[in-house]
Amino acid sequence: MFTSTGSSGLYKAPLSKGLLLVPSALSLLLALLLPHCQRFFVYDLQAVKDDFQIWRLICGRIICLDLKDTFCSSLLIYNFRIFERRYGSRKFASFLLGSWVLSVLVDFILVEAVWYFFGIAAAGNLPSGFLAPVFALFVPFYCSIPRIQVAQILGPLSITNKTLIYILGLQLFTSGSYIWIVAISGLASGLCYHSKVFRLHQALCIPIWMAKFFSWTLEPIFSSPEPATEARIGMGATVDIQRQQRMERLDRQLTLSQFAQVRRQRQQGGIINWNRLFPPLRQRRNINYQDGRRSEQQASPPLEVSEEQVARLMEMGFSRGDALEALRASNNDLNVATNFLLQ
C-alpha cells in the first residue's frame, strides 16, 4: 500500500519527514504527559471571533489532539511525500502554506453557512491539527497520479494503486462530527491553489531566501539517506514508470546471472548444445566453414545488423560471429538475441 506512490523511505523528502516527526511527537506529548495544556491547541473559531484569540488559528491548526487523526494524517503525509520529491521542498511547502491559509477563510464561510441554514454552532467543535493541507493534497494526487488496476472485484469494481489511499482519507473524513468542514475547506483550498486561481501560487509561496535558510538549518537534521535496497529511480516517478524500471533492473540481473553461468561453463570446459538452440543457423554456419566459398556477407538473404547492438553483445563476452548470427536470427532484436546466446 505505502510503496505504490514512490520508493520507500523519506529520501529527498525532509519536509515530509519533519511533518511526520514533530507534530506526531507533540501530539503524543500532549496526550500522554501534558493533557492540561491541550486547551491551548483547541481549534475554536468562536473564541477567535468573540475574544479575538487569533493565535488559535495557528496553534489549533498544527497539532492533532486526537491520536486517531494523528495516525491517519501521518500515513497520508507519508504517501504524499512523492510531491515533495517531484516538485521540490520549496514548491511543496508553498502548496501546504497556501492551502493552510486559504482553508481558514473557507472554514469561516462553512461555519457561518451551517449556522445560517441549519442553526448548528460548529465553530467551537472543529478538530485540531494539520488536517486541511492533508486533504488539500488529495487534489494533486487525484489529478497527477495515474490509476493502475491491481485487482478486480464484483465485475466492474476494481482495486487500483490509489484505492487504499482514498479509503484512508475516508477514514479520516469520518473520524469526527465536524471534520467534514475541515475536509471540504482543505479540498477547496487545494483546488484553488492547484488550479492557480487569481495567481494564488505566486502570492502564497515560500520566499527563496527563507527556503535557503531552512535548507541550510533544518534540512541536514531531517534529511534521510538514499535507500540502498532499491533500484535507483527518478524521484517522483509515477508508479507505472517505477515498475517498468524495476522490471528492467530484474531483467538485467537475470541476464548477468545467466551470462556468468555460461562463462563458468565455458571455463570448466562445458559444451553448449548449439544444434538444439539454432539447428538451421548452426548447420548453415558449418556448411559455410566446410565449403570455404561463402562468408557472412554473402548469406542469403542478407540482413543488416546494427553495429551498436553487436558491440553490446561483444561487451557481454560473446564473439562477433555469434553476435552477428544471433542478431540476424532474431531480426535485430537485442533481447531475443541475448536470450538465444545465454540459454
Short mmCIF file of N, CA and C in Angstrom, two decimals, residues 169-333:
data_model
loop_
_atom_site.label_atom_id
_atom_site.label_comp_id
_atom_site.label_asym_id
_atom_site.label_seq_id
_atom_site.Cartn_x
_atom_site.Cartn_y
_atom_site.Cartn_z
N GLY A 169 -8.19 8.21 3.47
CA GLY A 169 -8.76 9.56 3.55
C GLY A 169 -10.20 9.54 4.01
N LEU A 170 -10.97 8.54 3.57
CA LEU A 170 -12.36 8.43 4.03
C LEU A 170 -12.42 8.12 5.52
N GLN A 171 -11.49 7.32 5.99
CA GLN A 171 -11.43 7.04 7.42
C GLN A 171 -11.18 8.32 8.22
N LEU A 172 -10.27 9.15 7.73
CA LEU A 172 -10.01 10.42 8.40
C LEU A 172 -11.20 11.36 8.28
N PHE A 173 -11.88 11.31 7.14
CA PHE A 173 -13.04 12.17 6.90
C PHE A 173 -14.18 11.87 7.87
N THR A 174 -14.31 10.63 8.30
CA THR A 174 -15.40 10.22 9.17
C THR A 174 -14.98 10.04 10.62
N SER A 175 -13.83 10.57 11.00
CA SER A 175 -13.33 10.35 12.36
C SER A 175 -13.96 11.27 13.40
N GLY A 176 -14.64 12.31 12.98
CA GLY A 176 -15.24 13.25 13.92
C GLY A 176 -16.54 13.83 13.39
N SER A 177 -17.26 14.55 14.26
CA SER A 177 -18.56 15.09 13.87
C SER A 177 -18.45 16.22 12.85
N TYR A 178 -17.49 17.12 13.04
CA TYR A 178 -17.39 18.28 12.17
C TYR A 178 -16.08 18.31 11.37
N ILE A 179 -15.43 17.16 11.26
CA ILE A 179 -14.20 17.14 10.49
C ILE A 179 -14.49 17.32 8.99
N TRP A 180 -15.76 17.07 8.59
CA TRP A 180 -16.09 17.26 7.19
C TRP A 180 -15.95 18.73 6.78
N ILE A 181 -16.11 19.65 7.73
CA ILE A 181 -15.91 21.07 7.42
C ILE A 181 -14.45 21.33 7.07
N VAL A 182 -13.54 20.79 7.88
CA VAL A 182 -12.11 20.94 7.61
C VAL A 182 -11.73 20.24 6.31
N ALA A 183 -12.35 19.07 6.06
CA ALA A 183 -12.03 18.33 4.84
C ALA A 183 -12.47 19.10 3.59
N ILE A 184 -13.68 19.65 3.62
CA ILE A 184 -14.16 20.42 2.46
C ILE A 184 -13.34 21.68 2.26
N SER A 185 -12.99 22.34 3.36
CA SER A 185 -12.16 23.55 3.22
C SER A 185 -10.78 23.21 2.66
N GLY A 186 -10.24 22.06 3.09
CA GLY A 186 -8.95 21.65 2.56
C GLY A 186 -9.01 21.32 1.08
N LEU A 187 -10.04 20.59 0.66
CA LEU A 187 -10.19 20.26 -0.75
C LEU A 187 -10.41 21.51 -1.59
N ALA A 188 -11.23 22.42 -1.08
CA ALA A 188 -11.49 23.66 -1.83
C ALA A 188 -10.23 24.51 -1.95
N SER A 189 -9.48 24.63 -0.87
CA SER A 189 -8.25 25.42 -0.92
C SER A 189 -7.20 24.75 -1.81
N GLY A 190 -7.12 23.42 -1.75
CA GLY A 190 -6.19 22.72 -2.63
C GLY A 190 -6.55 22.86 -4.08
N LEU A 191 -7.86 22.85 -4.39
CA LEU A 191 -8.30 23.04 -5.77
C LEU A 191 -7.99 24.44 -6.27
N CYS A 192 -8.21 25.44 -5.41
CA CYS A 192 -7.92 26.81 -5.81
C CYS A 192 -6.42 27.02 -6.03
N TYR A 193 -5.61 26.47 -5.16
CA TYR A 193 -4.17 26.66 -5.30
C TYR A 193 -3.62 25.86 -6.47
N HIS A 194 -4.12 24.64 -6.66
CA HIS A 194 -3.62 23.79 -7.74
C HIS A 194 -4.02 24.34 -9.10
N SER A 195 -5.22 24.91 -9.21
CA SER A 195 -5.68 25.48 -10.48
C SER A 195 -5.17 26.89 -10.72
N LYS A 196 -4.39 27.44 -9.77
CA LYS A 196 -3.76 28.76 -9.91
C LYS A 196 -4.79 29.88 -10.10
N VAL A 197 -5.89 29.79 -9.33
CA VAL A 197 -6.91 30.82 -9.38
C VAL A 197 -6.36 32.12 -8.79
N PHE A 198 -6.56 33.22 -9.50
CA PHE A 198 -6.10 34.54 -9.07
C PHE A 198 -4.59 34.55 -8.75
N ARG A 199 -3.86 33.61 -9.37
CA ARG A 199 -2.41 33.52 -9.17
C ARG A 199 -2.04 33.35 -7.70
N LEU A 200 -2.82 32.55 -7.02
CA LEU A 200 -2.55 32.33 -5.59
C LEU A 200 -1.22 31.63 -5.38
N HIS A 201 -0.78 30.84 -6.36
CA HIS A 201 0.50 30.14 -6.21
C HIS A 201 1.68 31.11 -6.19
N GLN A 202 1.48 32.33 -6.72
CA GLN A 202 2.53 33.34 -6.68
C GLN A 202 2.45 34.20 -5.42
N ALA A 203 1.22 34.44 -4.95
CA ALA A 203 1.06 35.27 -3.75
C ALA A 203 1.39 34.50 -2.48
N LEU A 204 0.95 33.24 -2.42
CA LEU A 204 1.18 32.43 -1.22
C LEU A 204 2.27 31.40 -1.51
N CYS A 205 3.48 31.84 -1.41
CA CYS A 205 4.60 30.94 -1.67
C CYS A 205 5.74 31.25 -0.70
N ILE A 206 6.61 30.32 -0.54
CA ILE A 206 7.76 30.48 0.34
C ILE A 206 8.83 31.30 -0.38
N PRO A 207 9.29 32.41 0.20
CA PRO A 207 10.36 33.19 -0.45
C PRO A 207 11.64 32.37 -0.61
N ILE A 208 12.41 32.74 -1.59
CA ILE A 208 13.63 31.99 -1.88
C ILE A 208 14.61 32.07 -0.71
N TRP A 209 14.73 33.27 -0.12
CA TRP A 209 15.67 33.42 0.99
C TRP A 209 15.27 32.56 2.18
N MET A 210 13.96 32.43 2.41
CA MET A 210 13.51 31.59 3.52
C MET A 210 13.75 30.11 3.22
N ALA A 211 13.52 29.72 1.97
CA ALA A 211 13.78 28.33 1.59
C ALA A 211 15.25 27.99 1.75
N LYS A 212 16.13 28.92 1.37
CA LYS A 212 17.57 28.68 1.52
C LYS A 212 17.95 28.60 3.00
N PHE A 213 17.33 29.45 3.82
CA PHE A 213 17.64 29.43 5.24
C PHE A 213 17.27 28.09 5.88
N PHE A 214 16.04 27.63 5.62
CA PHE A 214 15.62 26.35 6.18
C PHE A 214 16.39 25.19 5.57
N SER A 215 16.76 25.33 4.31
CA SER A 215 17.57 24.28 3.69
C SER A 215 18.94 24.17 4.35
N TRP A 216 19.46 25.30 4.81
CA TRP A 216 20.78 25.30 5.45
C TRP A 216 20.70 24.86 6.91
N THR A 217 19.59 25.18 7.58
CA THR A 217 19.50 24.92 9.02
C THR A 217 18.80 23.60 9.36
N LEU A 218 17.64 23.35 8.73
CA LEU A 218 16.82 22.21 9.13
C LEU A 218 16.95 20.99 8.22
N GLU A 219 17.28 21.21 6.97
CA GLU A 219 17.34 20.06 6.06
C GLU A 219 18.39 19.03 6.49
N PRO A 220 19.58 19.43 6.98
CA PRO A 220 20.51 18.40 7.46
C PRO A 220 19.97 17.56 8.61
N ILE A 221 19.05 18.15 9.39
CA ILE A 221 18.50 17.41 10.54
C ILE A 221 17.50 16.36 10.08
N PHE A 222 16.65 16.73 9.11
CA PHE A 222 15.56 15.84 8.68
C PHE A 222 15.86 15.10 7.38
N SER A 223 17.05 15.24 6.85
CA SER A 223 17.37 14.53 5.62
C SER A 223 17.55 13.04 5.91
N SER A 224 17.28 12.22 4.90
CA SER A 224 17.39 10.77 5.03
C SER A 224 18.30 10.24 3.92
N PRO A 225 19.06 9.19 4.21
CA PRO A 225 19.95 8.63 3.17
C PRO A 225 19.14 7.93 2.09
N GLU A 226 19.76 7.80 0.95
CA GLU A 226 19.12 7.11 -0.17
C GLU A 226 18.99 5.63 0.16
N PRO A 227 17.80 5.03 -0.09
CA PRO A 227 17.64 3.60 0.20
C PRO A 227 18.58 2.77 -0.66
N ALA A 228 19.32 1.89 0.00
CA ALA A 228 20.32 1.09 -0.70
C ALA A 228 19.76 -0.22 -1.23
N THR A 229 18.56 -0.60 -0.82
CA THR A 229 18.00 -1.89 -1.23
C THR A 229 17.08 -1.78 -2.42
N GLU A 230 16.94 -0.58 -3.01
CA GLU A 230 16.04 -0.41 -4.12
C GLU A 230 16.80 0.06 -5.33
N ALA A 231 16.16 -0.07 -6.48
CA ALA A 231 16.76 0.42 -7.71
C ALA A 231 16.81 1.92 -7.70
N ARG A 232 17.82 2.48 -8.34
CA ARG A 232 17.93 3.93 -8.45
C ARG A 232 16.92 4.41 -9.49
N ILE A 233 15.85 5.04 -9.04
CA ILE A 233 14.81 5.51 -9.94
C ILE A 233 14.64 6.99 -9.74
N GLY A 234 13.99 7.62 -10.71
CA GLY A 234 13.77 9.05 -10.64
C GLY A 234 12.85 9.42 -9.49
N MET A 235 13.22 10.44 -8.75
CA MET A 235 12.40 10.86 -7.64
C MET A 235 11.09 11.40 -8.17
N GLY A 236 10.01 10.92 -7.62
CA GLY A 236 8.72 11.41 -8.06
C GLY A 236 8.19 10.68 -9.28
N ALA A 237 8.88 9.65 -9.76
CA ALA A 237 8.38 8.91 -10.91
C ALA A 237 7.06 8.25 -10.54
N THR A 238 6.15 8.21 -11.48
CA THR A 238 4.87 7.59 -11.21
C THR A 238 5.04 6.09 -11.09
N VAL A 239 4.02 5.43 -10.56
CA VAL A 239 4.17 4.03 -10.20
C VAL A 239 4.38 3.15 -11.41
N ASP A 240 3.77 3.50 -12.56
CA ASP A 240 3.98 2.65 -13.73
C ASP A 240 5.42 2.76 -14.24
N ILE A 241 6.02 3.96 -14.16
CA ILE A 241 7.42 4.12 -14.56
C ILE A 241 8.32 3.37 -13.60
N GLN A 242 8.02 3.43 -12.32
CA GLN A 242 8.84 2.73 -11.33
C GLN A 242 8.79 1.22 -11.56
N ARG A 243 7.61 0.70 -11.82
CA ARG A 243 7.51 -0.74 -12.07
C ARG A 243 8.28 -1.13 -13.32
N GLN A 244 8.21 -0.29 -14.35
CA GLN A 244 8.96 -0.57 -15.57
C GLN A 244 10.45 -0.60 -15.28
N GLN A 245 10.94 0.39 -14.51
CA GLN A 245 12.36 0.45 -14.21
C GLN A 245 12.79 -0.73 -13.35
N ARG A 246 11.97 -1.14 -12.40
CA ARG A 246 12.33 -2.27 -11.55
C ARG A 246 12.31 -3.57 -12.34
N MET A 247 11.38 -3.72 -13.26
CA MET A 247 11.37 -4.91 -14.10
C MET A 247 12.60 -4.95 -14.99
N GLU A 248 12.98 -3.79 -15.53
CA GLU A 248 14.19 -3.75 -16.34
C GLU A 248 15.42 -4.11 -15.51
N ARG A 249 15.46 -3.65 -14.26
CA ARG A 249 16.60 -3.98 -13.40
C ARG A 249 16.63 -5.48 -13.10
N LEU A 250 15.46 -6.08 -12.85
CA LEU A 250 15.43 -7.51 -12.62
C LEU A 250 15.85 -8.28 -13.87
N ASP A 251 15.44 -7.78 -15.04
CA ASP A 251 15.86 -8.43 -16.28
C ASP A 251 17.37 -8.37 -16.45
N ARG A 252 17.95 -7.21 -16.13
CA ARG A 252 19.41 -7.09 -16.25
C ARG A 252 20.11 -8.02 -15.28
N GLN A 253 19.59 -8.12 -14.06
CA GLN A 253 20.20 -9.02 -13.09
C GLN A 253 20.11 -10.47 -13.55
N LEU A 254 18.96 -10.85 -14.11
CA LEU A 254 18.81 -12.20 -14.61
C LEU A 254 19.75 -12.47 -15.77
N THR A 255 19.88 -11.49 -16.67
CA THR A 255 20.78 -11.64 -17.81
C THR A 255 22.22 -11.80 -17.37
N LEU A 256 22.63 -10.97 -16.41
CA LEU A 256 24.01 -11.05 -15.92
C LEU A 256 24.28 -12.37 -15.21
N SER A 257 23.30 -12.85 -14.46
CA SER A 257 23.50 -14.13 -13.77
C SER A 257 23.60 -15.27 -14.78
N GLN A 258 22.75 -15.22 -15.83
CA GLN A 258 22.84 -16.25 -16.85
C GLN A 258 24.17 -16.17 -17.60
N PHE A 259 24.61 -14.96 -17.86
CA PHE A 259 25.88 -14.78 -18.55
C PHE A 259 27.04 -15.32 -17.71
N ALA A 260 26.99 -15.04 -16.40
CA ALA A 260 28.04 -15.56 -15.53
C ALA A 260 28.03 -17.09 -15.50
N GLN A 261 26.82 -17.68 -15.54
CA GLN A 261 26.74 -19.14 -15.55
C GLN A 261 27.32 -19.71 -16.84
N VAL A 262 27.05 -19.04 -17.98
CA VAL A 262 27.60 -19.51 -19.25
C VAL A 262 29.12 -19.42 -19.25
N ARG A 263 29.64 -18.33 -18.72
CA ARG A 263 31.09 -18.18 -18.67
C ARG A 263 31.73 -19.25 -17.80
N ARG A 264 31.09 -19.59 -16.70
CA ARG A 264 31.63 -20.65 -15.84
C ARG A 264 31.63 -21.98 -16.58
N GLN A 265 30.55 -22.21 -17.33
CA GLN A 265 30.51 -23.46 -18.09
C GLN A 265 31.62 -23.51 -19.13
N ARG A 266 31.89 -22.37 -19.79
CA ARG A 266 32.96 -22.34 -20.78
C ARG A 266 34.32 -22.55 -20.14
N GLN A 267 34.53 -21.92 -18.96
CA GLN A 267 35.81 -22.08 -18.28
C GLN A 267 36.01 -23.50 -17.79
N GLN A 268 34.91 -24.18 -17.46
CA GLN A 268 35.00 -25.56 -16.99
C GLN A 268 34.99 -26.56 -18.13
N GLY A 269 34.99 -26.07 -19.36
CA GLY A 269 35.02 -26.98 -20.50
C GLY A 269 33.67 -27.49 -20.89
N GLY A 270 32.60 -26.85 -20.41
CA GLY A 270 31.26 -27.28 -20.78
C GLY A 270 31.00 -27.00 -22.25
N ILE A 271 30.14 -27.80 -22.85
CA ILE A 271 29.80 -27.66 -24.26
C ILE A 271 28.35 -27.20 -24.36
N ILE A 272 28.10 -26.14 -25.12
CA ILE A 272 26.75 -25.62 -25.31
C ILE A 272 26.13 -26.32 -26.50
N ASN A 273 24.95 -26.81 -26.33
CA ASN A 273 24.27 -27.53 -27.41
C ASN A 273 23.68 -26.54 -28.39
N TRP A 274 24.52 -26.02 -29.29
CA TRP A 274 24.05 -25.03 -30.26
C TRP A 274 23.04 -25.65 -31.23
N ASN A 275 23.22 -26.91 -31.58
CA ASN A 275 22.30 -27.53 -32.53
C ASN A 275 20.89 -27.61 -31.98
N ARG A 276 20.76 -27.70 -30.63
CA ARG A 276 19.43 -27.70 -30.05
C ARG A 276 18.80 -26.32 -30.09
N LEU A 277 19.63 -25.28 -29.94
CA LEU A 277 19.11 -23.92 -29.90
C LEU A 277 18.90 -23.36 -31.30
N PHE A 278 19.89 -23.47 -32.17
CA PHE A 278 19.84 -22.91 -33.51
C PHE A 278 20.16 -23.99 -34.55
N PRO A 279 19.31 -24.98 -34.74
CA PRO A 279 19.66 -26.03 -35.71
C PRO A 279 19.91 -25.48 -37.10
N PRO A 280 19.00 -24.71 -37.71
CA PRO A 280 19.28 -24.23 -39.06
C PRO A 280 20.43 -23.25 -39.09
N LEU A 281 20.58 -22.45 -38.04
CA LEU A 281 21.64 -21.44 -38.01
C LEU A 281 23.00 -22.10 -37.93
N ARG A 282 23.16 -23.06 -37.06
CA ARG A 282 24.43 -23.72 -36.90
C ARG A 282 24.78 -24.59 -38.12
N GLN A 283 23.75 -25.23 -38.69
CA GLN A 283 24.01 -26.05 -39.87
C GLN A 283 24.52 -25.21 -41.02
N ARG A 284 23.92 -24.01 -41.17
CA ARG A 284 24.37 -23.13 -42.24
C ARG A 284 25.80 -22.69 -42.00
N ARG A 285 26.14 -22.43 -40.72
CA ARG A 285 27.50 -21.99 -40.43
C ARG A 285 28.50 -23.09 -40.70
N ASN A 286 28.14 -24.36 -40.33
CA ASN A 286 29.05 -25.47 -40.60
C ASN A 286 29.26 -25.67 -42.09
N ILE A 287 28.19 -25.53 -42.85
CA ILE A 287 28.33 -25.68 -44.31
C ILE A 287 29.24 -24.60 -44.88
N ASN A 288 29.11 -23.38 -44.34
CA ASN A 288 29.96 -22.29 -44.81
C ASN A 288 31.42 -22.60 -44.51
N TYR A 289 31.69 -23.13 -43.32
CA TYR A 289 33.07 -23.44 -42.98
C TYR A 289 33.61 -24.59 -43.84
N GLN A 290 32.77 -25.58 -44.14
CA GLN A 290 33.24 -26.73 -44.91
C GLN A 290 33.48 -26.35 -46.37
N ASP A 291 32.59 -25.61 -46.95
CA ASP A 291 32.75 -25.24 -48.35
C ASP A 291 33.88 -24.25 -48.54
N GLY A 292 34.00 -23.28 -47.62
CA GLY A 292 35.03 -22.28 -47.74
C GLY A 292 34.77 -21.27 -48.85
N ARG A 293 33.56 -21.30 -49.45
CA ARG A 293 33.26 -20.40 -50.55
C ARG A 293 32.25 -19.34 -50.19
N ARG A 294 31.68 -19.43 -48.99
CA ARG A 294 30.72 -18.43 -48.54
C ARG A 294 31.29 -17.65 -47.37
N SER A 295 30.71 -16.50 -47.11
CA SER A 295 31.06 -15.67 -45.96
C SER A 295 29.77 -15.14 -45.36
N GLU A 296 29.93 -14.47 -44.21
CA GLU A 296 28.74 -13.92 -43.55
C GLU A 296 28.08 -12.84 -44.38
N GLN A 297 28.87 -12.11 -45.19
CA GLN A 297 28.28 -11.05 -46.00
C GLN A 297 27.52 -11.61 -47.19
N GLN A 298 27.80 -12.87 -47.62
CA GLN A 298 27.17 -13.46 -48.79
C GLN A 298 25.99 -14.33 -48.41
N ALA A 299 25.60 -14.32 -47.15
CA ALA A 299 24.48 -15.14 -46.73
C ALA A 299 23.21 -14.63 -47.39
N SER A 300 22.30 -15.53 -47.64
CA SER A 300 21.05 -15.19 -48.33
C SER A 300 19.88 -15.49 -47.41
N PRO A 301 18.97 -14.55 -47.20
CA PRO A 301 19.03 -13.17 -47.66
C PRO A 301 19.91 -12.34 -46.74
N PRO A 302 20.63 -11.34 -47.23
CA PRO A 302 21.48 -10.51 -46.37
C PRO A 302 20.63 -9.64 -45.46
N LEU A 303 21.07 -9.47 -44.25
CA LEU A 303 20.36 -8.65 -43.27
C LEU A 303 21.35 -7.74 -42.57
N GLU A 304 21.09 -6.47 -42.61
CA GLU A 304 21.97 -5.51 -41.96
C GLU A 304 21.81 -5.61 -40.45
N VAL A 305 22.92 -5.62 -39.76
CA VAL A 305 22.93 -5.74 -38.31
C VAL A 305 23.50 -4.47 -37.73
N SER A 306 22.87 -3.99 -36.66
CA SER A 306 23.34 -2.77 -36.01
C SER A 306 24.66 -3.04 -35.31
N GLU A 307 25.65 -2.25 -35.65
CA GLU A 307 26.96 -2.40 -35.01
C GLU A 307 26.90 -2.08 -33.52
N GLU A 308 26.00 -1.19 -33.15
CA GLU A 308 25.86 -0.86 -31.73
C GLU A 308 25.38 -2.06 -30.94
N GLN A 309 24.42 -2.81 -31.49
CA GLN A 309 23.93 -4.00 -30.81
C GLN A 309 24.99 -5.10 -30.79
N VAL A 310 25.76 -5.21 -31.90
CA VAL A 310 26.87 -6.18 -31.92
C VAL A 310 27.87 -5.84 -30.83
N ALA A 311 28.17 -4.55 -30.69
CA ALA A 311 29.14 -4.14 -29.66
C ALA A 311 28.63 -4.45 -28.26
N ARG A 312 27.34 -4.26 -28.04
CA ARG A 312 26.77 -4.53 -26.72
C ARG A 312 26.85 -6.02 -26.40
N LEU A 313 26.62 -6.88 -27.40
CA LEU A 313 26.73 -8.31 -27.15
C LEU A 313 28.18 -8.72 -26.95
N MET A 314 29.09 -8.08 -27.69
CA MET A 314 30.50 -8.40 -27.51
C MET A 314 31.00 -7.96 -26.15
N GLU A 315 30.44 -6.87 -25.60
CA GLU A 315 30.81 -6.43 -24.25
C GLU A 315 30.41 -7.46 -23.21
N MET A 316 29.39 -8.26 -23.52
CA MET A 316 28.95 -9.29 -22.57
C MET A 316 29.79 -10.55 -22.68
N GLY A 317 30.73 -10.58 -23.64
CA GLY A 317 31.64 -11.70 -23.71
C GLY A 317 31.45 -12.62 -24.89
N PHE A 318 30.48 -12.35 -25.76
CA PHE A 318 30.23 -13.20 -26.91
C PHE A 318 31.13 -12.77 -28.07
N SER A 319 31.41 -13.73 -28.93
CA SER A 319 32.24 -13.41 -30.09
C SER A 319 31.43 -12.64 -31.13
N ARG A 320 32.13 -12.01 -32.03
CA ARG A 320 31.45 -11.21 -33.05
C ARG A 320 30.61 -12.10 -33.97
N GLY A 321 31.14 -13.26 -34.31
CA GLY A 321 30.37 -14.14 -35.18
C GLY A 321 29.09 -14.62 -34.54
N ASP A 322 29.16 -15.01 -33.26
CA ASP A 322 27.94 -15.44 -32.56
C ASP A 322 26.95 -14.30 -32.44
N ALA A 323 27.46 -13.10 -32.16
CA ALA A 323 26.57 -11.95 -32.04
C ALA A 323 25.88 -11.65 -33.36
N LEU A 324 26.62 -11.70 -34.45
CA LEU A 324 26.03 -11.43 -35.76
C LEU A 324 24.95 -12.45 -36.10
N GLU A 325 25.23 -13.71 -35.88
CA GLU A 325 24.27 -14.75 -36.22
C GLU A 325 23.03 -14.66 -35.34
N ALA A 326 23.22 -14.40 -34.04
CA ALA A 326 22.07 -14.30 -33.15
C ALA A 326 21.19 -13.10 -33.52
N LEU A 327 21.80 -11.98 -33.87
CA LEU A 327 21.01 -10.81 -34.25
C LEU A 327 20.29 -11.04 -35.57
N ARG A 328 20.93 -11.70 -36.51
CA ARG A 328 20.25 -11.99 -37.77
C ARG A 328 19.10 -12.97 -37.57
N ALA A 329 19.33 -13.97 -36.72
CA ALA A 329 18.27 -14.94 -36.47
C ALA A 329 17.09 -14.34 -35.74
N SER A 330 17.35 -13.32 -34.91
CA SER A 330 16.28 -12.68 -34.14
C SER A 330 15.76 -11.41 -34.78
N ASN A 331 16.16 -11.15 -36.03
CA ASN A 331 15.71 -9.96 -36.74
C ASN A 331 16.09 -8.68 -36.00
N ASN A 332 17.34 -8.65 -35.53
CA ASN A 332 17.90 -7.48 -34.86
C ASN A 332 17.21 -7.15 -33.54
N ASP A 333 16.59 -8.12 -32.90
CA ASP A 333 16.00 -7.91 -31.58
C ASP A 333 17.07 -8.25 -30.54
#
